[in-house]
Short mmCIF file of C-alpha atoms and ligand atoms in Angstrom, two decimals:
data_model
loop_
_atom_site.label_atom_id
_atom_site.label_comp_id
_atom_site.label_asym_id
_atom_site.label_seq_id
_atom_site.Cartn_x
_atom_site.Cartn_y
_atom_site.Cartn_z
CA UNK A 1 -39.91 -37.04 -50.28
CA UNK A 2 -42.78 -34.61 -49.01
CA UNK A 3 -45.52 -35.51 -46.70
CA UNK A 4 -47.96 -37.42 -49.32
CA UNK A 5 -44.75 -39.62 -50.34
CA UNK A 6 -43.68 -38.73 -53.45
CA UNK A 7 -41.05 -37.59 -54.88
CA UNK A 8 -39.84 -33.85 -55.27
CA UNK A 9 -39.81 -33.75 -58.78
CA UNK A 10 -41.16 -30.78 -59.93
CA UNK A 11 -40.01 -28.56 -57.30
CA UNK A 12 -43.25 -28.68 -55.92
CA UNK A 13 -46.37 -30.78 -54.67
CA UNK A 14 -48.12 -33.32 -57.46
CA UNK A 15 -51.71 -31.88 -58.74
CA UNK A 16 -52.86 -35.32 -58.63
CA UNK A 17 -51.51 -38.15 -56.72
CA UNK A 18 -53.02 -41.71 -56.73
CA UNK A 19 -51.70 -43.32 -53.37
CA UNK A 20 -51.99 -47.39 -53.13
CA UNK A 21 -54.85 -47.38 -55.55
CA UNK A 22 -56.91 -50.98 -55.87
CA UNK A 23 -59.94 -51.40 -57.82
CA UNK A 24 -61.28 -54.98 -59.20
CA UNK A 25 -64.07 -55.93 -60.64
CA UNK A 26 -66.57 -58.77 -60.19
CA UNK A 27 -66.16 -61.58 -62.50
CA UNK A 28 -68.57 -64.63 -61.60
CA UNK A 29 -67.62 -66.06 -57.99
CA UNK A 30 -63.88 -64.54 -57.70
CA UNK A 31 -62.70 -60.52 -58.45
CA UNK A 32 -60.52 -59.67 -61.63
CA UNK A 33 -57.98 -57.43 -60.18
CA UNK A 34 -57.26 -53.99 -62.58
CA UNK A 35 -54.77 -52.47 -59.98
CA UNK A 36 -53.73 -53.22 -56.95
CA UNK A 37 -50.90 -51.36 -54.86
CA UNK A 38 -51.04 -48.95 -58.12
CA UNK A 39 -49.05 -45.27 -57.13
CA UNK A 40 -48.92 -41.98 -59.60
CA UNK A 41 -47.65 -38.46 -59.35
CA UNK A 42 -48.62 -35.96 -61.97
CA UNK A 43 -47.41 -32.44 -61.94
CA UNK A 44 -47.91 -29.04 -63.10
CA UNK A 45 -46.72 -28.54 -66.66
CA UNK A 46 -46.28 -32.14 -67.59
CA UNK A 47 -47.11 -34.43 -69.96
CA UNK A 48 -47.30 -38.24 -69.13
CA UNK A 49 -48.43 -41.02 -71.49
CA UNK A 50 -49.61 -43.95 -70.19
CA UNK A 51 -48.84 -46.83 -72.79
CA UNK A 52 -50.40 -50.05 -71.89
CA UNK A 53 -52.23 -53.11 -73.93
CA UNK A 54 -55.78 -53.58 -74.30
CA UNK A 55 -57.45 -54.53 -71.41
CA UNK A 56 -54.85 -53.34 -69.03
CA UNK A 57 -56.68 -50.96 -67.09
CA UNK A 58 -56.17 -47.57 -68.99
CA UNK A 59 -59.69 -46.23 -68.85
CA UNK A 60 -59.91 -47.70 -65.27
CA UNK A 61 -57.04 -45.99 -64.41
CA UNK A 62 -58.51 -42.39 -66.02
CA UNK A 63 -61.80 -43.00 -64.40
CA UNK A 64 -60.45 -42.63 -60.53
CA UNK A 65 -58.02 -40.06 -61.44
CA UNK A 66 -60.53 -37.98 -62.73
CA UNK A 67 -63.05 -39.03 -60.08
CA UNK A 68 -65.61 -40.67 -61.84
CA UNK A 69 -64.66 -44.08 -60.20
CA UNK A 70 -64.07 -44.65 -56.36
CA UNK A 71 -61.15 -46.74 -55.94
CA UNK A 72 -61.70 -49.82 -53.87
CA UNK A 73 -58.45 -49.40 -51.80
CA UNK A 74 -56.45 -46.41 -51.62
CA UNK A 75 -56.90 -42.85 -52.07
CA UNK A 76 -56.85 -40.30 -55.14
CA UNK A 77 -55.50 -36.26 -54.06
CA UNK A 78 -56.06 -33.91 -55.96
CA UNK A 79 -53.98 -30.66 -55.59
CA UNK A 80 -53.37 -32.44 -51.41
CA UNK A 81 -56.52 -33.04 -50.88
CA UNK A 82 -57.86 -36.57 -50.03
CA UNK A 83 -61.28 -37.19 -52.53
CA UNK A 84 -62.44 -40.49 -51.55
CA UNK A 85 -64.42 -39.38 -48.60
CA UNK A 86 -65.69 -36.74 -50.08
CA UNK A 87 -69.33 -36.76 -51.33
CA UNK A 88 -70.89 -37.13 -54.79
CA UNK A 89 -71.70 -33.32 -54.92
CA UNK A 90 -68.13 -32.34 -53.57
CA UNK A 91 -66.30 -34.54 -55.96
CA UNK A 92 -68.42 -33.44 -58.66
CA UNK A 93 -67.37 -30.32 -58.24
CA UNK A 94 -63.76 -30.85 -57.98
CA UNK A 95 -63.96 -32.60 -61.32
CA UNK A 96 -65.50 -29.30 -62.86
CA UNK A 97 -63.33 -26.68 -61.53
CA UNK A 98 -59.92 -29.15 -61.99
CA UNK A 99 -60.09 -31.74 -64.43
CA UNK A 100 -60.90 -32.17 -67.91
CA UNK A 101 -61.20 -35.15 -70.12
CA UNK A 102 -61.07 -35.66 -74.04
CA UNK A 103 -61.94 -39.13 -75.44
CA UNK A 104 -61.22 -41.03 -78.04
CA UNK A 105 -64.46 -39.91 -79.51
CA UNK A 106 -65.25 -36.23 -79.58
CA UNK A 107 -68.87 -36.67 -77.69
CA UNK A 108 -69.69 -32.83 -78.79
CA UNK A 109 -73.30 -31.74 -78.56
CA UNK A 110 -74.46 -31.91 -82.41
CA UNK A 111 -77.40 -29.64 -82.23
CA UNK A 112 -74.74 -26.93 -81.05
CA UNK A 113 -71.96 -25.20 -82.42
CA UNK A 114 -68.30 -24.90 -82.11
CA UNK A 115 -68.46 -22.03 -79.43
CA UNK A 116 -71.57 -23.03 -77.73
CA UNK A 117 -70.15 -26.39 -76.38
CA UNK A 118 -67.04 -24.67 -75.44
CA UNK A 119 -69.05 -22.13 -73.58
CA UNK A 120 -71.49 -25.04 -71.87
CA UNK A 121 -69.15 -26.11 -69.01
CA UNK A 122 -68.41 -22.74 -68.86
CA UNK A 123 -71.66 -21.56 -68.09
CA UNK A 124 -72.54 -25.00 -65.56
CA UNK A 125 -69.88 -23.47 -63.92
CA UNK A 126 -71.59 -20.19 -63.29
CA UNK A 127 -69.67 -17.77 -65.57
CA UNK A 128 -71.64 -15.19 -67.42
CA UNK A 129 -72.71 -15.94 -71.01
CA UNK A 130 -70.90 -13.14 -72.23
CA UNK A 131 -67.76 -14.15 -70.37
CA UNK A 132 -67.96 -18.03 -71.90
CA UNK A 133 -68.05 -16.61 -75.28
CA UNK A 134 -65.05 -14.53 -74.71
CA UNK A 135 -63.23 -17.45 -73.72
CA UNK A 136 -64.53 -19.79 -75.94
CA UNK A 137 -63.18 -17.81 -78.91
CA UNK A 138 -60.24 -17.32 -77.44
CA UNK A 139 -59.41 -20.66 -76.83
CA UNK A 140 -60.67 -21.95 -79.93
CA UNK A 141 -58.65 -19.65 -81.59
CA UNK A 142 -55.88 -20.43 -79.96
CA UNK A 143 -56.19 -24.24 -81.38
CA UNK A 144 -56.46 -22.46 -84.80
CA UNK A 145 -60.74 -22.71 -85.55
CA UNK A 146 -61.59 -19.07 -85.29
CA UNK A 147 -63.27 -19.32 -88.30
CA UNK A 148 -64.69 -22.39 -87.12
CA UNK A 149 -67.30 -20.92 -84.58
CA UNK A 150 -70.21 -21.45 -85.85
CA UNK A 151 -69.99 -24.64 -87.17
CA UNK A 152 -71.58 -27.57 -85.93
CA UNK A 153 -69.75 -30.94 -85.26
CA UNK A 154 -70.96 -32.60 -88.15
CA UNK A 155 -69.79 -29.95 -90.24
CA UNK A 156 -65.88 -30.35 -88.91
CA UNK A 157 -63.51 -32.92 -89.92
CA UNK A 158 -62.40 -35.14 -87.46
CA UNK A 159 -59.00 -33.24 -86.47
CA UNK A 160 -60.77 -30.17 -85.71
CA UNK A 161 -63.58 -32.04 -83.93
CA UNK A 162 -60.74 -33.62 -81.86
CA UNK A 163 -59.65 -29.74 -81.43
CA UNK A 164 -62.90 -28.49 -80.46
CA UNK A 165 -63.26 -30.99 -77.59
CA UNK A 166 -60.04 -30.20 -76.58
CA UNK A 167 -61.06 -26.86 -76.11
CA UNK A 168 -64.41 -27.59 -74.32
CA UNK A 169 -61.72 -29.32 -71.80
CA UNK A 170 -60.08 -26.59 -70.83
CA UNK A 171 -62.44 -24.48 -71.33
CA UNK A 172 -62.36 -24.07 -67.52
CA UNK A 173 -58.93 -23.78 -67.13
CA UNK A 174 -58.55 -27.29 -65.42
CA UNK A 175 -55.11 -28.53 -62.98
CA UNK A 176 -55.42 -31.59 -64.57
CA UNK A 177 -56.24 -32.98 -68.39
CA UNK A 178 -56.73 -37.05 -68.78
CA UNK A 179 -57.24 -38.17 -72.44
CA UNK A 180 -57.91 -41.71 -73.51
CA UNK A 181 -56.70 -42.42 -76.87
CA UNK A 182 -57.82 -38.65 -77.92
CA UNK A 183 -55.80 -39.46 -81.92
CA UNK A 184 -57.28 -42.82 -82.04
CA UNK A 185 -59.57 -41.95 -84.56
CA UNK A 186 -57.65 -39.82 -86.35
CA UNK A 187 -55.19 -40.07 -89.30
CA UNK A 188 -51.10 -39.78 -88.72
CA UNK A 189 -50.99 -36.16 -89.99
CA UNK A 190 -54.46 -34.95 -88.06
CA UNK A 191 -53.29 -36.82 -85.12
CA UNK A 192 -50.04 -35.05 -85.30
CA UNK A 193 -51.87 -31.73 -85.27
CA UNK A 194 -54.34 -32.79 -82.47
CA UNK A 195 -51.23 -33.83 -80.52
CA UNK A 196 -49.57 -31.05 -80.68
CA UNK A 197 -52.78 -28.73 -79.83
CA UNK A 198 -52.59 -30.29 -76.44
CA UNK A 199 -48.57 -30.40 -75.51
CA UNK A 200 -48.57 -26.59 -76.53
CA UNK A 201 -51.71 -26.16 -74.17
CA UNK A 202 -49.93 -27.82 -71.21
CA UNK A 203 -46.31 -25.67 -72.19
CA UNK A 204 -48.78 -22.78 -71.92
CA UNK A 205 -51.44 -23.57 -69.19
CA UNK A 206 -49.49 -25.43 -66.65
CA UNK A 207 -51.80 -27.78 -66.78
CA UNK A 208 -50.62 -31.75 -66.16
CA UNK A 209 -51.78 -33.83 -68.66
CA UNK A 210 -52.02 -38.09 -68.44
CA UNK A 211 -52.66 -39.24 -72.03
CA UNK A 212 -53.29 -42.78 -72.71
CA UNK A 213 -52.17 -43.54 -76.15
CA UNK A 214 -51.12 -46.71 -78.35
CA UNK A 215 -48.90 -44.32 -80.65
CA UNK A 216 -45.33 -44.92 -79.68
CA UNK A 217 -43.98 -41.74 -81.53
CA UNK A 218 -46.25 -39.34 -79.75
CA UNK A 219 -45.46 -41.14 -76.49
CA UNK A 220 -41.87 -40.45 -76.62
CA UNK A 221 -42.31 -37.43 -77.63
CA UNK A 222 -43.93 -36.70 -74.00
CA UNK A 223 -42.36 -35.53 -70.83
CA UNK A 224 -42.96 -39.26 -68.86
CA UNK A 225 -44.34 -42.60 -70.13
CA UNK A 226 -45.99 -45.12 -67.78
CA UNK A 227 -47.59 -48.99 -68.26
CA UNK A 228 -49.75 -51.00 -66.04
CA UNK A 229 -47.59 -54.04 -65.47
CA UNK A 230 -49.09 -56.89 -62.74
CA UNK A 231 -51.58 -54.08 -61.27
CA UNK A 232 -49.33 -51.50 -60.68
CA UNK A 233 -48.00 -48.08 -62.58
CA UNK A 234 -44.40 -48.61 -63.54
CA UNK A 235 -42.38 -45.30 -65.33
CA UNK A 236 -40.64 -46.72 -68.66
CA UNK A 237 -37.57 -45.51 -69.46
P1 ADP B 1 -58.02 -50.45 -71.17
O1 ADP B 1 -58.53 -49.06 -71.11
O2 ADP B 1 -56.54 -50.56 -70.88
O3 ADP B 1 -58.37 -51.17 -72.44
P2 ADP B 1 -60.03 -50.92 -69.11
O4 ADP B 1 -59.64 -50.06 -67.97
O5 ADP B 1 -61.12 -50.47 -70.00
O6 ADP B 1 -58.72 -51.27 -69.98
O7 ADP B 1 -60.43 -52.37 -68.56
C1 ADP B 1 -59.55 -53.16 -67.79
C2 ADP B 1 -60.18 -54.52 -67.56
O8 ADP B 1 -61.29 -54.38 -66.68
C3 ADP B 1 -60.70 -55.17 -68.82
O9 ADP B 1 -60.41 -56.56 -68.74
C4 ADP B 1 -62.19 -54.93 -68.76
O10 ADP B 1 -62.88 -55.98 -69.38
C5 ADP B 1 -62.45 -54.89 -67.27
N1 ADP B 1 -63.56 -53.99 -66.92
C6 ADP B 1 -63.61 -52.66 -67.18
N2 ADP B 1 -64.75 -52.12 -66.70
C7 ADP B 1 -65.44 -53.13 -66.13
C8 ADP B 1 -66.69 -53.21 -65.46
N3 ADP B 1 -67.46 -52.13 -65.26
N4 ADP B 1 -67.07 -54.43 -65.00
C9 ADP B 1 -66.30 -55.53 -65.17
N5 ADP B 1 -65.11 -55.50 -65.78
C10 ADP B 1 -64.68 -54.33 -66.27
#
């Protein structure tokens, strides 16, 4: 064990460690508890898929790792560092410089192209245009659209859409990736393609990546799989 509690696993520290995480919502009078208690260790280089009904608290669950939520008890790290003290603006930027998120839904600017949303969070980020065009052919290359770059969402099918936003997630080289349901949409074969755009980026990135999925198949096929069972994170297996 190391000093935040977890396990060694890795041979190093977790990028993102969710300590005793609670977080309920109001329903009428009384609070529905989502988790309560709830612990999670990612690490560099690994894929985890989190595997839970409807309902369970999946999204919930992405939304304070990736520090969009505050948790009501408990406390998120991220690469050691305790967030949930931390102010909007601080947190904000952690969540640019270390985290990236595809949905189940692309949610690509339309009115832009291929390149230019990859080279948006780029550019919030303060790299030079020329710079976020460099990279953002790159890594769109890299997930096999190079002649792609100048097309606009509508204009892609849905696999390459899916690929697209994959890229404008890691298009700043984030610690950690969190997907929810990011092959819902999609048909077996696309989905197997969009699946394995993102285990090859975390073999080659070292990125950690926390996927929720409903597909079984790709969820074995990961290094970890996790469930939500009575408000806490339990490793299957
Ligand atoms: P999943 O992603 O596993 O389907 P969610 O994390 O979206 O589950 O939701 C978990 C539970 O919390 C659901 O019962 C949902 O209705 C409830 N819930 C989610 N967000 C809110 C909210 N903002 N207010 C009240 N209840 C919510």
């Amino acid at each position: 064990m190391n000093e935040t509690g977890t396990m060694n696993e890795a041979g190093g520290d977790p990028i993102i460690y969710l300590h005793q995480v609670e977080r309920h919502y109001r329903q009428g009078t009384g609070a529905l508890a989502i988790l309560e208690g709830a612990d999670l260790a990612l690490w560099p280089g690994q894929s985890v898929a989190l595997v839970a009904p409807s309902g369970a608290g999946k999204s919930t669950l992405l939304h304070l790792a990736g520090l969009l939520e505050h948790p009501d008890g408990g406390e998120v790290y991220i690469d050691g560092m305790a967030t949930t003290a931390l102010s909007d603006a601080e947190r904000t930027h952690i969540r640019r410089v270390e985290i990236g998120f595809v949905y189940q839904s692309h949610r690509l600017l339309p009115e832009f192209s291929a390149l230019e949303n990859v080279m948006l969070p780029q550019m919030i980020r303060g790299l030079k245009r020329a710079e976020a065009i460099r990279r953002a052919e790159e890594i769109l290359s890299y997930l096999g659209l190079r002649d792609r770059l100048v097309h606009r969402p509508a204009e892609l099918s849905g696999g390459e859409q899916q690929r697209v936003a994959i890229a404008r997630a890691v298009a700043n080289a984030p610690r950690v990736l969190l997907a929810d349901e990011p092959t819902g949409n999609l048909d077996p074969h696309t989905a197997e393609h969009v699946f394995s755009a993102l285990t090859q980026l975390v073999h080659a990135t070292g990125v950690a990546m926390l996927i929720a999925t409903h597909n079984m198949e790709l969820a074995a096929r990961m290094d970890r799989r996790v469930t939500i069972r009575e408000q806490k994170i339990v490793e299957l297996d």
